PDB file of C-alpha atoms and ligand atoms in Angstrom:
ATOM      1  CA  MET A 187      72.575 103.652 105.374  1.00  0.00           C
ATOM      2  CA  ASP A 188      70.988 107.460 105.247  1.00  0.00           C
ATOM      3  CA  LYS A 189      67.352 106.396 105.729  1.00  0.00           C
ATOM      4  CA  ALA A 190      68.252 103.395 108.139  1.00  0.00           C
ATOM      5  CA  ILE A 191      69.473 106.337 110.317  1.00  0.00           C
ATOM      6  CA  ARG A 192      66.629 108.241 109.744  1.00  0.00           C
ATOM      7  CA  CYS A 193      63.682 106.118 110.614  1.00  0.00           C
ATOM      8  CA  LEU A 194      65.021 105.351 113.864  1.00  0.00           C
ATOM      9  CA  PRO A 195      62.750 107.346 116.330  1.00  0.00           C
ATOM     10  CA  ARG A 196      64.135 110.408 118.079  1.00  0.00           C
ATOM     11  CA  GLN A 197      65.853 111.291 121.877  1.00  0.00           C
ATOM     12  CA  ASN A 198      64.677 114.859 123.099  1.00  0.00           C
ATOM     13  CA  ASP A 199      67.519 115.932 124.713  1.00  0.00           C
ATOM     14  CA  PRO A 200      67.886 119.352 125.206  1.00  0.00           C
ATOM     15  CA  ASN A 201      71.956 119.088 125.652  1.00  0.00           C
ATOM     16  CA  LEU A 202      72.257 117.555 121.913  1.00  0.00           C
ATOM     17  CA  ILE A 203      73.758 120.103 119.994  1.00  0.00           C
ATOM     18  CA  VAL A 204      74.488 118.275 116.711  1.00  0.00           C
ATOM     19  CA  GLY A 205      72.716 114.831 116.387  1.00  0.00           C
ATOM     20  CA  LEU A 206      71.272 113.310 113.798  1.00  0.00           C
ATOM     21  CA  ASP A 207      68.887 115.267 112.479  1.00  0.00           C
ATOM     22  CA  ARG A 208      71.409 116.582 109.949  1.00  0.00           C
ATOM     23  CA  ALA A 209      74.484 115.143 108.780  1.00  0.00           C
ATOM     24  CA  ASP A 210      77.457 116.861 110.209  1.00  0.00           C
ATOM     25  CA  ASP A 211      80.931 115.954 110.613  1.00  0.00           C
ATOM     26  CA  ALA A 212      80.718 114.962 114.383  1.00  0.00           C
ATOM     27  CA  GLY A 213      78.309 115.041 116.712  1.00  0.00           C
ATOM     28  CA  VAL A 214      78.393 117.499 119.842  1.00  0.00           C
ATOM     29  CA  TYR A 215      76.915 117.667 123.737  1.00  0.00           C
ATOM     30  CA  LYS A 216      76.369 120.177 126.148  1.00  0.00           C
ATOM     31  CA  LEU A 217      77.567 119.223 129.508  1.00  0.00           C
ATOM     32  CA  SER A 218      77.606 122.346 130.667  1.00  0.00           C
ATOM     33  CA  SER A 219      77.138 126.329 129.086  1.00  0.00           C
ATOM     34  CA  GLU A 220      81.174 126.597 129.278  1.00  0.00           C
ATOM     35  CA  LEU A 221      81.376 122.984 127.727  1.00  0.00           C
ATOM     36  CA  ALA A 222      79.602 120.492 125.095  1.00  0.00           C
ATOM     37  CA  ILE A 223      81.936 117.242 123.960  1.00  0.00           C
ATOM     38  CA  VAL A 224      82.614 116.631 120.292  1.00  0.00           C
ATOM     39  CA  GLN A 225      81.945 113.144 119.558  1.00  0.00           C
ATOM     40  CA  THR A 226      83.215 111.080 116.526  1.00  0.00           C
ATOM     41  CA  VAL A 227      84.238 107.241 114.859  1.00  0.00           C
ATOM     42  CA  ASP A 228      86.053 107.214 111.772  1.00  0.00           C
ATOM     43  CA  TYR A 229      87.696 103.632 110.840  1.00  0.00           C
ATOM     44  CA  ILE A 230      89.251 102.541 106.277  1.00  0.00           C
ATOM     45  CA  THR A 231      90.662  99.665 104.863  1.00  0.00           C
ATOM     46  CA  ALA A 232      94.906  99.868 104.045  1.00  0.00           C
ATOM     47  CA  ILE A 233      95.227 102.113 101.444  1.00  0.00           C
ATOM     48  CA  VAL A 234      99.295 102.398 101.203  1.00  0.00           C
ATOM     49  CA  ASP A 235     101.454  99.544 101.979  1.00  0.00           C
ATOM     50  CA  ASP A 236     103.708 100.724 104.833  1.00  0.00           C
ATOM     51  CA  PRO A 237     101.692  99.565 108.327  1.00  0.00           C
ATOM     52  CA  SER A 238     102.924 102.358 109.968  1.00  0.00           C
ATOM     53  CA  ALA A 239     101.764 105.296 107.202  1.00  0.00           C
ATOM     54  CA  PHE A 240      98.663 103.261 107.232  1.00  0.00           C
ATOM     55  CA  GLY A 241      97.989 103.578 110.745  1.00  0.00           C
ATOM     56  CA  MET A 242      99.421 107.569 110.645  1.00  0.00           C
ATOM     57  CA  ILE A 243      96.907 108.053 107.463  1.00  0.00           C
ATOM     58  CA  ALA A 244      94.192 106.587 109.759  1.00  0.00           C
ATOM     59  CA  ALA A 245      94.224 108.704 112.909  1.00  0.00           C
ATOM     60  CA  ALA A 246      94.668 112.387 110.987  1.00  0.00           C
ATOM     61  CA  ASN A 247      91.512 110.996 109.562  1.00  0.00           C
ATOM     62  CA  SER A 248      89.541 109.810 112.416  1.00  0.00           C
ATOM     63  CA  LEU A 249      91.162 112.887 113.793  1.00  0.00           C
ATOM     64  CA  SER A 250      89.795 115.552 111.027  1.00  0.00           C
ATOM     65  CA  ASP A 251      85.688 115.582 111.713  1.00  0.00           C
ATOM     66  CA  VAL A 252      86.662 116.939 115.694  1.00  0.00           C
ATOM     67  CA  TYR A 253      88.851 119.967 114.253  1.00  0.00           C
ATOM     68  CA  ALA A 254      86.046 120.284 110.907  1.00  0.00           C
ATOM     69  CA  MET A 255      83.297 121.281 114.289  1.00  0.00           C
ATOM     70  CA  GLY A 256      86.004 123.590 115.340  1.00  0.00           C
ATOM     71  CA  GLY A 257      86.301 120.877 118.669  1.00  0.00           C
ATOM     72  CA  ARG A 258      89.762 120.641 119.980  1.00  0.00           C
ATOM     73  CA  PRO A 259      90.449 116.796 119.772  1.00  0.00           C
ATOM     74  CA  VAL A 260      91.161 115.340 123.532  1.00  0.00           C
ATOM     75  CA  THR A 261      91.589 111.727 123.576  1.00  0.00           C
ATOM     76  CA  ALA A 262      91.411 108.473 121.411  1.00  0.00           C
ATOM     77  CA  MET A 263      90.463 105.040 121.027  1.00  0.00           C
ATOM     78  CA  ASN A 264      91.512 102.129 118.393  1.00  0.00           C
ATOM     79  CA  ILE A 265      88.710  99.813 116.379  1.00  0.00           C
ATOM     80  CA  ILE A 266      90.909  97.456 114.885  1.00  0.00           C
ATOM     81  CA  ALA A 267      89.665  94.358 112.548  1.00  0.00           C
ATOM     82  CA  PHE A 268      92.749  92.639 112.350  1.00  0.00           C
ATOM     83  CA  PRO A 269      93.080  88.938 110.249  1.00  0.00           C
ATOM     84  CA  SER A 270      95.368  87.289 112.593  1.00  0.00           C
ATOM     85  CA  ASP A 271      94.906  83.927 110.439  1.00  0.00           C
ATOM     86  CA  THR A 272      97.203  85.030 107.087  1.00  0.00           C
ATOM     87  CA  MET A 273      98.841  88.116 109.253  1.00  0.00           C
ATOM     88  CA  ASP A 274     102.345  89.391 111.376  1.00  0.00           C
ATOM     89  CA  ILE A 275     101.250  90.691 114.538  1.00  0.00           C
ATOM     90  CA  SER A 276     104.033  93.188 114.604  1.00  0.00           C
ATOM     91  CA  VAL A 277     101.945  94.976 110.879  1.00  0.00           C
ATOM     92  CA  MET A 278      99.167  95.244 114.080  1.00  0.00           C
ATOM     93  CA  THR A 279     101.772  96.849 116.482  1.00  0.00           C
ATOM     94  CA  GLN A 280     103.147  99.356 113.269  1.00  0.00           C
ATOM     95  CA  VAL A 281      99.402 100.239 112.166  1.00  0.00           C
ATOM     96  CA  LEU A 282      98.815 101.745 116.440  1.00  0.00           C
ATOM     97  CA  SER A 283     102.690 103.017 116.737  1.00  0.00           C
ATOM     98  CA  GLY A 284     101.664 105.114 113.785  1.00  0.00           C
ATOM     99  CA  SER A 285      98.758 105.836 114.726  1.00  0.00           C
ATOM    100  CA  LEU A 286     100.547 107.240 118.453  1.00  0.00           C
ATOM    101  CA  VAL A 287     102.698 109.850 116.491  1.00  0.00           C
ATOM    102  CA  LYS A 288      99.916 111.477 115.242  1.00  0.00           C
ATOM    103  CA  LEU A 289      97.978 111.349 118.427  1.00  0.00           C
ATOM    104  CA  ILE A 290     101.131 112.873 120.123  1.00  0.00           C
ATOM    105  CA  GLU A 291     101.643 115.410 117.251  1.00  0.00           C
ATOM    106  CA  ALA A 292      97.743 116.768 118.196  1.00  0.00           C
ATOM    107  CA  GLU A 293      98.680 116.474 122.177  1.00  0.00           C
ATOM    108  CA  VAL A 294      95.809 113.644 122.377  1.00  0.00           C
ATOM    109  CA  THR A 295      95.679 110.884 124.744  1.00  0.00           C
ATOM    110  CA  LEU A 296      94.642 107.311 124.116  1.00  0.00           C
ATOM    111  CA  VAL A 297      92.600 106.265 126.134  1.00  0.00           C
ATOM    112  CA  GLY A 298      92.368 101.705 125.024  1.00  0.00           C
ATOM    113  CA  GLY A 299      90.196 100.092 122.454  1.00  0.00           C
ATOM    114  CA  HIS A 300      88.740  97.744 120.796  1.00  0.00           C
ATOM    115  CA  SER A 301      89.726  94.983 118.139  1.00  0.00           C
ATOM    116  CA  VAL A 302      88.470  91.942 116.208  1.00  0.00           C
ATOM    117  CA  ARG A 303      88.953  89.344 114.317  1.00  0.00           C
ATOM    118  CA  ASN A 304      88.415  89.676 110.610  1.00  0.00           C
ATOM    119  CA  SER A 305      89.567  88.943 106.780  1.00  0.00           C
ATOM    120  CA  GLU A 306      90.677  91.689 106.431  1.00  0.00           C
ATOM    121  CA  LEU A 307      92.625  94.924 107.894  1.00  0.00           C
ATOM    122  CA  LYS A 308      90.394  98.007 109.057  1.00  0.00           C
ATOM    123  CA  TYR A 309      91.315 100.328 111.808  1.00  0.00           C
ATOM    124  CA  GLY A 310      90.169 103.707 112.692  1.00  0.00           C
ATOM    125  CA  LEU A 311      89.570 105.672 115.937  1.00  0.00           C
ATOM    126  CA  SER A 312      86.760 107.191 118.092  1.00  0.00           C
ATOM    127  CA  VAL A 313      87.396 109.669 118.631  1.00  0.00           C
ATOM    128  CA  THR A 314      85.777 112.671 121.882  1.00  0.00           C
ATOM    129  CA  GLY A 315      86.718 116.223 121.884  1.00  0.00           C
ATOM    130  CA  VAL A 316      86.292 119.803 123.226  1.00  0.00           C
ATOM    131  CA  VAL A 317      84.698 122.764 122.010  1.00  0.00           C
ATOM    132  CA  HIS A 318      82.005 126.282 123.595  1.00  0.00           C
ATOM    133  CA  PRO A 319      78.972 125.370 122.396  1.00  0.00           C
ATOM    134  CA  GLU A 320      78.580 128.603 122.035  1.00  0.00           C
ATOM    135  CA  ARG A 321      81.730 128.211 119.310  1.00  0.00           C
ATOM    136  CA  VAL A 322      80.659 124.990 117.579  1.00  0.00           C
ATOM    137  CA  ILE A 323      80.813 125.160 113.793  1.00  0.00           C
ATOM    138  CA  THR A 324      77.988 123.225 111.994  1.00  0.00           C
ATOM    139  CA  LYS A 325      78.047 122.374 107.808  1.00  0.00           C
ATOM    140  CA  SER A 326      74.598 124.196 107.698  1.00  0.00           C
ATOM    141  CA  THR A 327      75.546 127.694 108.276  1.00  0.00           C
ATOM    142  CA  ALA A 328      77.167 129.389 105.387  1.00  0.00           C
ATOM    143  CA  ARG A 329      75.871 132.578 104.589  1.00  0.00           C
ATOM    144  CA  VAL A 330      75.390 134.568 101.041  1.00  0.00           C
ATOM    145  CA  GLY A 331      78.813 136.013  99.844  1.00  0.00           C
ATOM    146  CA  ASP A 332      81.158 133.429 102.214  1.00  0.00           C
ATOM    147  CA  ARG A 333      84.278 132.567 100.216  1.00  0.00           C
ATOM    148  CA  LEU A 334      85.063 128.655 100.377  1.00  0.00           C
ATOM    149  CA  ILE A 335      88.521 128.223 101.253  1.00  0.00           C
ATOM    150  CA  LEU A 336      89.681 124.109 100.399  1.00  0.00           C
ATOM    151  CA  THR A 337      92.946 124.180 102.755  1.00  0.00           C
ATOM    152  CA  LYS A 338      94.263 119.856 100.910  1.00  0.00           C
ATOM    153  CA  PRO A 339      94.622 119.242  97.036  1.00  0.00           C
ATOM    154  CA  LEU A 340      92.396 116.899  95.993  1.00  0.00           C
ATOM    155  CA  GLY A 341      93.237 113.534  94.072  1.00  0.00           C
ATOM    156  CA  THR A 342      93.943 110.710  97.288  1.00  0.00           C
ATOM    157  CA  GLY A 343      91.206 108.072  96.268  1.00  0.00           C
ATOM    158  CA  ILE A 344      92.776 108.778  92.582  1.00  0.00           C
ATOM    159  CA  LEU A 345      96.178 108.179  93.423  1.00  0.00           C
ATOM    160  CA  THR A 346      95.311 105.198  95.598  1.00  0.00           C
ATOM    161  CA  THR A 347      93.870 103.654  93.466  1.00  0.00           C
ATOM    162  CA  ALA A 348      96.882 103.965  90.631  1.00  0.00           C
ATOM    163  CA  LEU A 349      99.135 103.073  93.994  1.00  0.00           C
ATOM    164  CA  LYS A 350      97.384  99.740  93.581  1.00  0.00           C
ATOM    165  CA  ALA A 351      98.339  99.344  89.885  1.00  0.00           C
ATOM    166  CA  GLY A 352     101.451  99.719  90.806  1.00  0.00           C
ATOM    167  CA  LEU A 353     101.672 102.383  88.627  1.00  0.00           C
ATOM    168  CA  LEU A 354     102.625 105.886  91.379  1.00  0.00           C
ATOM    169  CA  LYS A 355     106.261 106.952  91.289  1.00  0.00           C
ATOM    170  CA  ALA A 356     107.822 107.386  94.194  1.00  0.00           C
ATOM    171  CA  GLU A 357     108.314 110.850  94.164  1.00  0.00           C
ATOM    172  CA  THR A 358     104.060 110.816  93.827  1.00  0.00           C
ATOM    173  CA  LYS A 359     103.920 108.514  96.373  1.00  0.00           C
ATOM    174  CA  ALA A 360     105.132 110.207  99.095  1.00  0.00           C
ATOM    175  CA  LYS A 361     103.464 112.879  98.242  1.00  0.00           C
ATOM    176  CA  LEU A 362     100.219 111.801  98.297  1.00  0.00           C
ATOM    177  CA  THR A 363     101.390 110.149 101.807  1.00  0.00           C
ATOM    178  CA  GLU A 364     102.465 113.790 102.889  1.00  0.00           C
ATOM    179  CA  GLN A 365      99.353 114.909 101.989  1.00  0.00           C
ATOM    180  CA  MET A 366      97.242 111.945 104.002  1.00  0.00           C
ATOM    181  CA  VAL A 367      99.485 112.284 106.758  1.00  0.00           C
ATOM    182  CA  ARG A 368      98.872 116.063 107.960  1.00  0.00           C
ATOM    183  CA  LEU A 369      96.241 117.414 110.338  1.00  0.00           C
ATOM    184  CA  ASN A 370      93.612 119.948 109.516  1.00  0.00           C
ATOM    185  CA  ASP A 371      94.690 120.577 113.275  1.00  0.00           C
ATOM    186  CA  LYS A 372      96.311 124.290 112.296  1.00  0.00           C
ATOM    187  CA  ALA A 373      94.065 124.924 109.737  1.00  0.00           C
ATOM    188  CA  ALA A 374      91.401 124.489 112.267  1.00  0.00           C
ATOM    189  CA  MET A 375      93.051 126.612 115.101  1.00  0.00           C
ATOM    190  CA  ALA A 376      93.015 130.006 112.301  1.00  0.00           C
ATOM    191  CA  MET A 377      89.386 129.561 111.210  1.00  0.00           C
ATOM    192  CA  VAL A 378      88.062 129.143 114.739  1.00  0.00           C
ATOM    193  CA  ASP A 379      90.912 132.413 115.585  1.00  0.00           C
ATOM    194  CA  VAL A 380      89.624 134.516 112.641  1.00  0.00           C
ATOM    195  CA  GLY A 381      85.842 133.389 113.346  1.00  0.00           C
ATOM    196  CA  VAL A 382      84.022 131.570 110.395  1.00  0.00           C
ATOM    197  CA  ASN A 383      80.588 130.433 109.326  1.00  0.00           C
ATOM    198  CA  ALA A 384      80.673 127.184 108.362  1.00  0.00           C
ATOM    199  CA  CYS A 385      82.790 123.806 107.948  1.00  0.00           C
ATOM    200  CA  THR A 386      83.452 120.861 106.946  1.00  0.00           C
ATOM    201  CA  ASP A 387      86.526 118.191 105.468  1.00  0.00           C
ATOM    202  CA  ILE A 388      86.493 116.449 102.212  1.00  0.00           C
ATOM    203  CA  THR A 389      85.945 112.724 102.822  1.00  0.00           C
ATOM    204  CA  GLY A 390      84.529 109.949 100.715  1.00  0.00           C
ATOM    205  CA  PHE A 391      81.866 111.940  99.153  1.00  0.00           C
ATOM    206  CA  GLY A 392      84.933 114.589  97.257  1.00  0.00           C
ATOM    207  CA  LEU A 393      84.811 117.972  96.538  1.00  0.00           C
ATOM    208  CA  LEU A 394      81.764 118.065  95.471  1.00  0.00           C
ATOM    209  CA  GLY A 395      79.617 115.633  96.886  1.00  0.00           C
ATOM    210  CA  HIS A 396      80.732 117.388 100.485  1.00  0.00           C
ATOM    211  CA  THR A 397      80.276 121.266  98.983  1.00  0.00           C
ATOM    212  CA  CYS A 398      76.382 119.381  97.731  1.00  0.00           C
ATOM    213  CA  GLU A 399      76.244 118.712 101.744  1.00  0.00           C
ATOM    214  CA  MET A 400      76.896 122.635 103.214  1.00  0.00           C
ATOM    215  CA  ALA A 401      74.457 124.628 100.586  1.00  0.00           C
ATOM    216  CA  GLU A 402      71.727 121.475 102.187  1.00  0.00           C
ATOM    217  CA  ASN A 403      71.838 122.390 104.897  1.00  0.00           C
ATOM    218  CA  SER A 404      72.636 125.646 104.976  1.00  0.00           C
ATOM    219  CA  GLN A 405      70.198 126.433 102.210  1.00  0.00           C
ATOM    220  CA  VAL A 406      71.966 128.255  99.914  1.00  0.00           C
ATOM    221  CA  ALA A 407      73.485 127.600  95.893  1.00  0.00           C
ATOM    222  CA  VAL A 408      77.353 127.902  96.260  1.00  0.00           C
ATOM    223  CA  GLU A 409      79.584 128.359  92.516  1.00  0.00           C
ATOM    224  CA  ILE A 410      83.159 126.190  92.340  1.00  0.00           C
ATOM    225  CA  PHE A 411      85.676 127.899  91.063  1.00  0.00           C
ATOM    226  CA  VAL A 412      86.942 124.951  88.339  1.00  0.00           C
ATOM    227  CA  ASP A 413      90.500 126.447  87.931  1.00  0.00           C
ATOM    228  CA  LYS A 414      91.505 127.548  91.418  1.00  0.00           C
ATOM    229  CA  VAL A 415      90.863 124.014  93.216  1.00  0.00           C
ATOM    230  CA  PRO A 416      94.488 122.064  94.189  1.00  0.00           C
ATOM    231  CA  PHE A 417      94.791 118.769  92.354  1.00  0.00           C
ATOM    232  CA  ILE A 418      97.698 116.825  93.613  1.00  0.00           C
ATOM    233  CA  PRO A 419     100.130 116.161  90.949  1.00  0.00           C
ATOM    234  CA  GLU A 420      99.390 113.066  88.957  1.00  0.00           C
ATOM    235  CA  THR A 421      96.242 113.304  89.985  1.00  0.00           C
ATOM    236  CA  LEU A 422      94.456 114.638  86.658  1.00  0.00           C
ATOM    237  CA  GLU A 423      96.656 112.419  84.106  1.00  0.00           C
ATOM    238  CA  PHE A 424      95.479 109.352  86.361  1.00  0.00           C
ATOM    239  CA  ALA A 425      92.202 109.907  85.719  1.00  0.00           C
ATOM    240  CA  ARG A 426      92.545 110.518  82.076  1.00  0.00           C
ATOM    241  CA  MET A 427      93.931 106.703  82.028  1.00  0.00           C
ATOM    242  CA  GLY A 428      90.251 105.627  83.472  1.00  0.00           C
ATOM    243  CA  LEU A 429      92.295 104.607  87.115  1.00  0.00           C
ATOM    244  CA  VAL A 430      89.503 105.957  89.186  1.00  0.00           C
ATOM    245  CA  PRO A 431      88.029 104.768  92.529  1.00  0.00           C
ATOM    246  CA  GLU A 432      84.296 103.136  92.317  1.00  0.00           C
ATOM    247  CA  GLY A 433      83.168 105.718  94.647  1.00  0.00           C
ATOM    248  CA  MET A 434      84.089 108.435  92.484  1.00  0.00           C
ATOM    249  CA  TYR A 435      81.167 107.658  90.132  1.00  0.00           C
ATOM    250  CA  ALA A 436      78.904 106.662  93.450  1.00  0.00           C
ATOM    251  CA  ASN A 437      79.348 110.202  94.155  1.00  0.00           C
ATOM    252  CA  GLN A 438      78.799 111.757  91.250  1.00  0.00           C
ATOM    253  CA  GLU A 439      75.729 109.829  90.731  1.00  0.00           C
ATOM    254  CA  PHE A 440      74.582 111.126  93.347  1.00  0.00           C
ATOM    255  CA  ARG A 441      74.958 114.543  92.726  1.00  0.00           C
ATOM    256  CA  VAL A 442      74.792 114.510  89.662  1.00  0.00           C
ATOM    257  CA  ASP A 443      70.747 116.771  89.903  1.00  0.00           C
ATOM    258  CA  MET A 444      72.097 119.532  92.274  1.00  0.00           C
ATOM    259  CA  VAL A 445      75.643 120.086  90.154  1.00  0.00           C
ATOM    260  CA  LYS A 446      75.113 122.712  87.549  1.00  0.00           C
ATOM    261  CA  ASP A 447      77.489 122.176  84.434  1.00  0.00           C
ATOM    262  CA  SER A 448      77.803 123.054  80.933  1.00  0.00           C
ATOM    263  CA  GLU A 449      81.236 122.875  80.340  1.00  0.00           C
ATOM    264  CA  THR A 450      84.347 121.041  82.890  1.00  0.00           C
ATOM    265  CA  ASP A 451      85.944 118.187  81.454  1.00  0.00           C
ATOM    266  CA  GLU A 452      84.888 115.082  82.444  1.00  0.00           C
ATOM    267  CA  ASP A 453      87.917 113.288  83.496  1.00  0.00           C
ATOM    268  CA  LEU A 454      88.266 117.206  85.786  1.00  0.00           C
ATOM    269  CA  LEU A 455      84.819 116.498  87.339  1.00  0.00           C
ATOM    270  CA  SER A 456      85.654 112.898  88.056  1.00  0.00           C
ATOM    271  CA  VAL A 457      88.531 114.610  90.335  1.00  0.00           C
ATOM    272  CA  LEU A 458      86.196 117.110  92.022  1.00  0.00           C
ATOM    273  CA  TYR A 459      83.849 113.862  92.715  1.00  0.00           C
ATOM    274  CA  ASP A 460      87.416 111.892  94.407  1.00  0.00           C
ATOM    275  CA  PRO A 461      86.294 110.105  97.487  1.00  0.00           C
ATOM    276  CA  GLN A 462      89.266 111.696  99.995  1.00  0.00           C
ATOM    277  CA  THR A 463      91.078 109.917 102.597  1.00  0.00           C
ATOM    278  CA  SER A 464      92.038 112.468 105.009  1.00  0.00           C
ATOM    279  CA  GLY A 465      91.274 115.561 103.160  1.00  0.00           C
ATOM    280  CA  GLY A 466      91.508 119.389 103.857  1.00  0.00           C
ATOM    281  CA  LEU A 467      88.931 121.082 105.802  1.00  0.00           C
ATOM    282  CA  LEU A 468      85.665 123.183 103.693  1.00  0.00           C
ATOM    283  CA  ILE A 469      85.368 126.725 105.400  1.00  0.00           C
ATOM    284  CA  SER A 470      82.296 129.155 104.712  1.00  0.00           C
ATOM    285  CA  VAL A 471      84.185 132.340 105.841  1.00  0.00           C
ATOM    286  CA  PRO A 472      82.327 135.760 105.428  1.00  0.00           C
ATOM    287  CA  ALA A 473      84.880 137.423 102.561  1.00  0.00           C
ATOM    288  CA  GLU A 474      86.554 140.519 104.344  1.00  0.00           C
ATOM    289  CA  LYS A 475      88.168 137.899 106.452  1.00  0.00           C
ATOM    290  CA  ALA A 476      88.596 134.850 103.297  1.00  0.00           C
ATOM    291  CA  GLU A 477      92.484 136.711 102.605  1.00  0.00           C
ATOM    292  CA  ALA A 478      93.641 136.999 105.637  1.00  0.00           C
ATOM    293  CA  LEU A 479      92.430 133.312 106.850  1.00  0.00           C
ATOM    294  CA  LEU A 480      94.238 132.168 103.419  1.00  0.00           C
ATOM    295  CA  ALA A 481      97.506 133.397 104.208  1.00  0.00           C
ATOM    296  CA  SER A 482      96.959 132.251 107.971  1.00  0.00           C
ATOM    297  CA  ILE A 483      96.344 128.348 106.632  1.00  0.00           C
ATOM    298  CA  ARG A 484      98.982 128.272 104.252  1.00  0.00           C
ATOM    299  CA  GLN A 485     101.305 129.632 106.615  1.00  0.00           C
ATOM    300  CA  GLY A 486     100.851 126.691 109.384  1.00  0.00           C
ATOM    301  CA  GLY A 487     101.937 123.981 106.690  1.00  0.00           C
ATOM    302  CA  ASP A 488      98.698 124.046 103.899  1.00  0.00           C
ATOM    303  CA  GLY A 489     100.317 125.601 101.587  1.00  0.00           C
ATOM    304  CA  GLU A 490      97.821 124.946  98.112  1.00  0.00           C
ATOM    305  CA  ALA A 491      94.789 125.799  99.946  1.00  0.00           C
ATOM    306  CA  ALA A 492      92.814 128.183  98.374  1.00  0.00           C
ATOM    307  CA  ILE A 493      89.537 129.829  97.219  1.00  0.00           C
ATOM    308  CA  VAL A 494      87.226 127.958  95.517  1.00  0.00           C
ATOM    309  CA  GLY A 495      84.021 128.928  95.963  1.00  0.00           C
ATOM    310  CA  GLN A 496      81.400 130.780  97.022  1.00  0.00           C
ATOM    311  CA  VAL A 497      77.974 131.081  98.888  1.00  0.00           C
ATOM    312  CA  VAL A 498      75.478 132.750  96.453  1.00  0.00           C
ATOM    313  CA  ASP A 499      72.283 133.548  95.822  1.00  0.00           C
ATOM    314  CA  LYS A 500      70.471 131.923  93.486  1.00  0.00           C
ATOM    315  CA  PRO A 501      67.800 129.015  94.038  1.00  0.00           C
ATOM    316  CA  GLU A 502      68.799 126.837  96.766  1.00  0.00           C
ATOM    317  CA  SER A 503      70.381 123.619  96.931  1.00  0.00           C
ATOM    318  CA  GLN A 504      72.799 124.534  93.212  1.00  0.00           C
ATOM    319  CA  ILE A 505      75.798 123.982  93.360  1.00  0.00           C
ATOM    320  CA  ILE A 506      77.327 125.846  90.179  1.00  0.00           C
ATOM    321  CA  LEU A 507      80.629 124.633  88.200  1.00  0.00           C
ATOM    322  CA  VAL A 508      81.748 127.910  86.835  1.00  0.00           C
TER     323      VAL A 508
HETATM  324 CO1   CO B1252      83.465 114.944 107.992  1.00  0.00          CO
HETATM  325 CO1   CO B1253      84.066 111.090 109.737  1.00  0.00          CO
HETATM  326 CO1   CO B1254      85.835  95.145 123.940  1.00  0.00          CO
END
């Protein structure tokens, strides 16, 4: 897909701050010297059985790319593919209502949307946010010496796979859902307040995939402190049982050459590559600000946020697991 996009002719618009040239979480376009818009679109298949929870998760997931750019989301539009031949229309109402709960929490106004008939339920949002043109946070500007903070524990891909297999305890399912519906708004606000060098959010490529992107774009190397990476209880147990989503294997295969590792347990590695839905932010912050930022992120409700790595002066585009 990347290839198909890369071969498109480029438009030379001087107001384009973040576009297709370097993969980032959202596009950023300058409207004036004081104001830029942040635009993103994202939709997902139903990963939980409760339609309202699915709507909430999809909304949190779609909003996250605006937060990752240091932006404040303002408006949103629904995108829904709905199997109206096999599913009652009340399901659609529940999905959209769940989503609206999160939009209201985020102080984002729903302004419209688009629906199509489809064999499979898919839902997400196109979100528009605002940011000062000089305060855009990309994933291309991590600097040597930075610490990396991950704001949410890993495991949503493995645990939703276990959920589909009917193996998840009610308690773990509640924890999983709570984490995926939680907005990245407070963590983003804390990061904007303190001032950081780079940020991205952890989604389909997993922690290592998104770290690779940040390292590649920033032309730096990164050490990941494997023992410090938080994950949701039972994630590792299910990985050991082989309940790993297909996307994990694709993520690993794609990045295996960049990741230097000799002794990480194979199942733990699966967790590090596990594709996330509505995952946390990965923030690259100057070392002297890291502890204070971590404390304020935890205070904001991301109690398991942790310093999981650092940017190091080694050959660029390497991820070293330590
Ligand atoms: Co993203
Ligand atoms: Co996205
Ligand atoms: Co339309």
